[in-house]
Amino acid sequence: MTGDRSLLISMVQVNNQVVRLENGRVLPVRAIGSVSTEDVVLSNVWYVPGLHMNSVSVDQLTADHDLFVKMEGAVCLVTKNSDGSEVGRAHLRADYKYEVDSLIVQQN
């Protein structure tokens, strides 16, 4: 999910979809598209105006990109299943969310 429309390409408008935030606030999903940057290629990314951070689905990383995600203590590592090489790393913040330090995800 992202609140930054400029990250998305090939957007399709959607209706009747919402996201409930941890504070109880409900935000509408306005579109679904793809993110394609130098380091990250992801499809089915929700555009949620008002969202102040980007969110990456662990399920999408593991199922769609054949990656392995390991959360251990204050560190989260993302590795390729094929060779074990590290493609991402995150650290645990004080609010118990992992913040991505680096991530390289290419299309399979």
PDB file of C-alpha atoms in Angstrom:
ATOM      1  CA  MET A   1       0.000   0.000   0.000  1.00  0.00           C
ATOM      2  CA  THR A   2       1.086   3.516  -0.637  1.00  0.00           C
ATOM      3  CA  GLY A   3      -0.271   7.010  -0.262  1.00  0.00           C
ATOM      4  CA  ASP A   4       2.141   8.259  -2.926  1.00  0.00           C
ATOM      5  CA  ARG A   5       0.344   8.171  -6.265  1.00  0.00           C
ATOM      6  CA  SER A   6       3.546   9.080  -8.133  1.00  0.00           C
ATOM      7  CA  LEU A   7       4.985   5.617  -7.342  1.00  0.00           C
ATOM      8  CA  LEU A   8       2.206   3.823  -9.225  1.00  0.00           C
ATOM      9  CA  ILE A   9       1.886   2.952 -12.891  1.00  0.00           C
ATOM     10  CA  SER A  10      -0.902   1.127 -14.724  1.00  0.00           C
ATOM     11  CA  MET A  11      -3.504   2.131 -12.165  1.00  0.00           C
ATOM     12  CA  VAL A  12      -7.058   0.827 -12.202  1.00  0.00           C
ATOM     13  CA  GLN A  13      -9.654   2.705 -10.172  1.00  0.00           C
ATOM     14  CA  VAL A  14     -11.465   0.697  -7.490  1.00  0.00           C
ATOM     15  CA  ASN A  15     -14.565   1.318  -5.392  1.00  0.00           C
ATOM     16  CA  ASN A  16     -15.896  -0.066  -2.135  1.00  0.00           C
ATOM     17  CA  GLN A  17     -12.481  -1.040  -0.728  1.00  0.00           C
ATOM     18  CA  VAL A  18     -11.199   0.356   2.555  1.00  0.00           C
ATOM     19  CA  VAL A  19      -8.201  -0.052   4.830  1.00  0.00           C
ATOM     20  CA  ARG A  20      -8.590   0.064   8.600  1.00  0.00           C
ATOM     21  CA  LEU A  21      -5.540   1.524  10.320  1.00  0.00           C
ATOM     22  CA  GLU A  22      -4.328   0.468  13.751  1.00  0.00           C
ATOM     23  CA  ASN A  23      -5.747   3.675  15.259  1.00  0.00           C
ATOM     24  CA  GLY A  24      -9.217   2.699  13.984  1.00  0.00           C
ATOM     25  CA  ARG A  25      -9.247   5.215  11.160  1.00  0.00           C
ATOM     26  CA  VAL A  26     -10.711   3.954   7.880  1.00  0.00           C
ATOM     27  CA  LEU A  27      -9.223   5.109   4.563  1.00  0.00           C
ATOM     28  CA  PRO A  28     -10.599   4.337   1.095  1.00  0.00           C
ATOM     29  CA  VAL A  29      -8.561   2.417  -1.472  1.00  0.00           C
ATOM     30  CA  ARG A  30      -8.828   4.503  -4.656  1.00  0.00           C
ATOM     31  CA  ALA A  31      -6.800   2.440  -7.129  1.00  0.00           C
ATOM     32  CA  ILE A  32      -4.608  -0.609  -7.611  1.00  0.00           C
ATOM     33  CA  GLY A  33      -1.457  -0.416  -9.682  1.00  0.00           C
ATOM     34  CA  SER A  34       2.170  -1.432  -9.953  1.00  0.00           C
ATOM     35  CA  VAL A  35       5.319   0.058  -8.493  1.00  0.00           C
ATOM     36  CA  SER A  36       8.331  -0.039 -10.772  1.00  0.00           C
ATOM     37  CA  THR A  37      11.509   1.654  -9.564  1.00  0.00           C
ATOM     38  CA  GLU A  38      15.166   0.845 -10.092  1.00  0.00           C
ATOM     39  CA  ASP A  39      15.124  -1.493  -7.075  1.00  0.00           C
ATOM     40  CA  VAL A  40      11.504  -2.579  -6.628  1.00  0.00           C
ATOM     41  CA  VAL A  41       8.909  -4.079  -8.977  1.00  0.00           C
ATOM     42  CA  LEU A  42       5.604  -4.964  -7.287  1.00  0.00           C
ATOM     43  CA  SER A  43       2.117  -5.499  -8.685  1.00  0.00           C
ATOM     44  CA  ASN A  44      -1.276  -5.201  -6.975  1.00  0.00           C
ATOM     45  CA  VAL A  45      -0.210  -2.214  -4.881  1.00  0.00           C
ATOM     46  CA  TRP A  46      -3.124  -0.345  -3.318  1.00  0.00           C
ATOM     47  CA  TYR A  47      -3.244   3.451  -3.590  1.00  0.00           C
ATOM     48  CA  VAL A  48      -4.634   4.786  -0.307  1.00  0.00           C
ATOM     49  CA  PRO A  49      -4.712   8.604  -0.147  1.00  0.00           C
ATOM     50  CA  GLY A  50      -3.830   9.805   3.341  1.00  0.00           C
ATOM     51  CA  LEU A  51      -1.530   6.887   4.091  1.00  0.00           C
ATOM     52  CA  HIS A  52       1.738   8.353   5.373  1.00  0.00           C
ATOM     53  CA  MET A  53       3.996   5.342   4.913  1.00  0.00           C
ATOM     54  CA  ASN A  54       4.383   2.559   2.384  1.00  0.00           C
ATOM     55  CA  SER A  55       3.542  -0.981   3.424  1.00  0.00           C
ATOM     56  CA  VAL A  56       4.944  -4.148   1.847  1.00  0.00           C
ATOM     57  CA  SER A  57       3.084  -7.462   2.121  1.00  0.00           C
ATOM     58  CA  VAL A  58       5.230 -10.316   3.419  1.00  0.00           C
ATOM     59  CA  ASP A  59       2.861 -12.741   1.674  1.00  0.00           C
ATOM     60  CA  GLN A  60       3.435 -11.013  -1.664  1.00  0.00           C
ATOM     61  CA  LEU A  61       7.211 -11.144  -1.219  1.00  0.00           C
ATOM     62  CA  THR A  62       7.187 -14.850  -0.394  1.00  0.00           C
ATOM     63  CA  ALA A  63       4.482 -16.063  -2.802  1.00  0.00           C
ATOM     64  CA  ASP A  64       5.010 -13.823  -5.831  1.00  0.00           C
ATOM     65  CA  HIS A  65       8.775 -13.319  -5.692  1.00  0.00           C
ATOM     66  CA  ASP A  66      10.070 -16.578  -4.168  1.00  0.00           C
ATOM     67  CA  LEU A  67      11.681 -14.773  -1.248  1.00  0.00           C
ATOM     68  CA  PHE A  68      12.122 -15.820   2.382  1.00  0.00           C
ATOM     69  CA  VAL A  69      11.359 -13.378   5.204  1.00  0.00           C
ATOM     70  CA  LYS A  70      12.861 -13.975   8.643  1.00  0.00           C
ATOM     71  CA  MET A  71      11.991 -11.758  11.597  1.00  0.00           C
ATOM     72  CA  GLU A  72      14.327 -12.309  14.490  1.00  0.00           C
ATOM     73  CA  GLY A  73      14.499  -9.872  17.349  1.00  0.00           C
ATOM     74  CA  ALA A  74      15.037  -6.358  16.088  1.00  0.00           C
ATOM     75  CA  VAL A  75      16.033  -7.423  12.555  1.00  0.00           C
ATOM     76  CA  CYS A  76      14.040  -8.612   9.552  1.00  0.00           C
ATOM     77  CA  LEU A  77      15.950 -10.196   6.672  1.00  0.00           C
ATOM     78  CA  VAL A  78      14.628 -10.867   3.164  1.00  0.00           C
ATOM     79  CA  THR A  79      16.559 -13.455   1.159  1.00  0.00           C
ATOM     80  CA  LYS A  80      16.182 -15.272  -2.143  1.00  0.00           C
ATOM     81  CA  ASN A  81      15.007 -18.870  -1.779  1.00  0.00           C
ATOM     82  CA  SER A  82      17.158 -19.836  -4.760  1.00  0.00           C
ATOM     83  CA  ASP A  83      20.558 -18.975  -3.298  1.00  0.00           C
ATOM     84  CA  GLY A  84      20.027 -17.403   0.135  1.00  0.00           C
ATOM     85  CA  SER A  85      21.414 -14.039  -0.913  1.00  0.00           C
ATOM     86  CA  GLU A  86      20.111 -11.049   1.027  1.00  0.00           C
ATOM     87  CA  VAL A  87      17.841  -8.692  -0.928  1.00  0.00           C
ATOM     88  CA  GLY A  88      16.330  -6.759   1.955  1.00  0.00           C
ATOM     89  CA  ARG A  89      16.757  -5.721   5.544  1.00  0.00           C
ATOM     90  CA  ALA A  90      14.599  -3.894   8.078  1.00  0.00           C
ATOM     91  CA  HIS A  91      14.900  -2.847  11.705  1.00  0.00           C
ATOM     92  CA  LEU A  92      12.292  -2.899  14.466  1.00  0.00           C
ATOM     93  CA  ARG A  93      11.090   0.532  15.519  1.00  0.00           C
ATOM     94  CA  ALA A  94       9.941   1.551  18.995  1.00  0.00           C
ATOM     95  CA  ASP A  95       6.291   1.193  17.860  1.00  0.00           C
ATOM     96  CA  TYR A  96       6.913  -2.496  16.969  1.00  0.00           C
ATOM     97  CA  LYS A  97       6.795  -1.999  13.197  1.00  0.00           C
ATOM     98  CA  TYR A  98       9.648  -2.997  10.955  1.00  0.00           C
ATOM     99  CA  GLU A  99      11.064  -0.133   8.886  1.00  0.00           C
ATOM    100  CA  VAL A 100      12.742  -1.137   5.631  1.00  0.00           C
ATOM    101  CA  ASP A 101      16.387  -0.123   5.348  1.00  0.00           C
ATOM    102  CA  SER A 102      16.937  -1.714   1.938  1.00  0.00           C
ATOM    103  CA  LEU A 103      14.891  -3.834  -0.452  1.00  0.00           C
ATOM    104  CA  ILE A 104      15.546  -5.050  -3.982  1.00  0.00           C
ATOM    105  CA  VAL A 105      12.617  -6.920  -5.543  1.00  0.00           C
ATOM    106  CA  GLN A 106      12.599  -7.594  -9.268  1.00  0.00           C
ATOM    107  CA  GLN A 107       9.925  -9.194 -11.424  1.00  0.00           C
ATOM    108  CA  ASN A 108      10.143 -12.998 -11.660  1.00  0.00           C
TER     109      ASN A 108
END
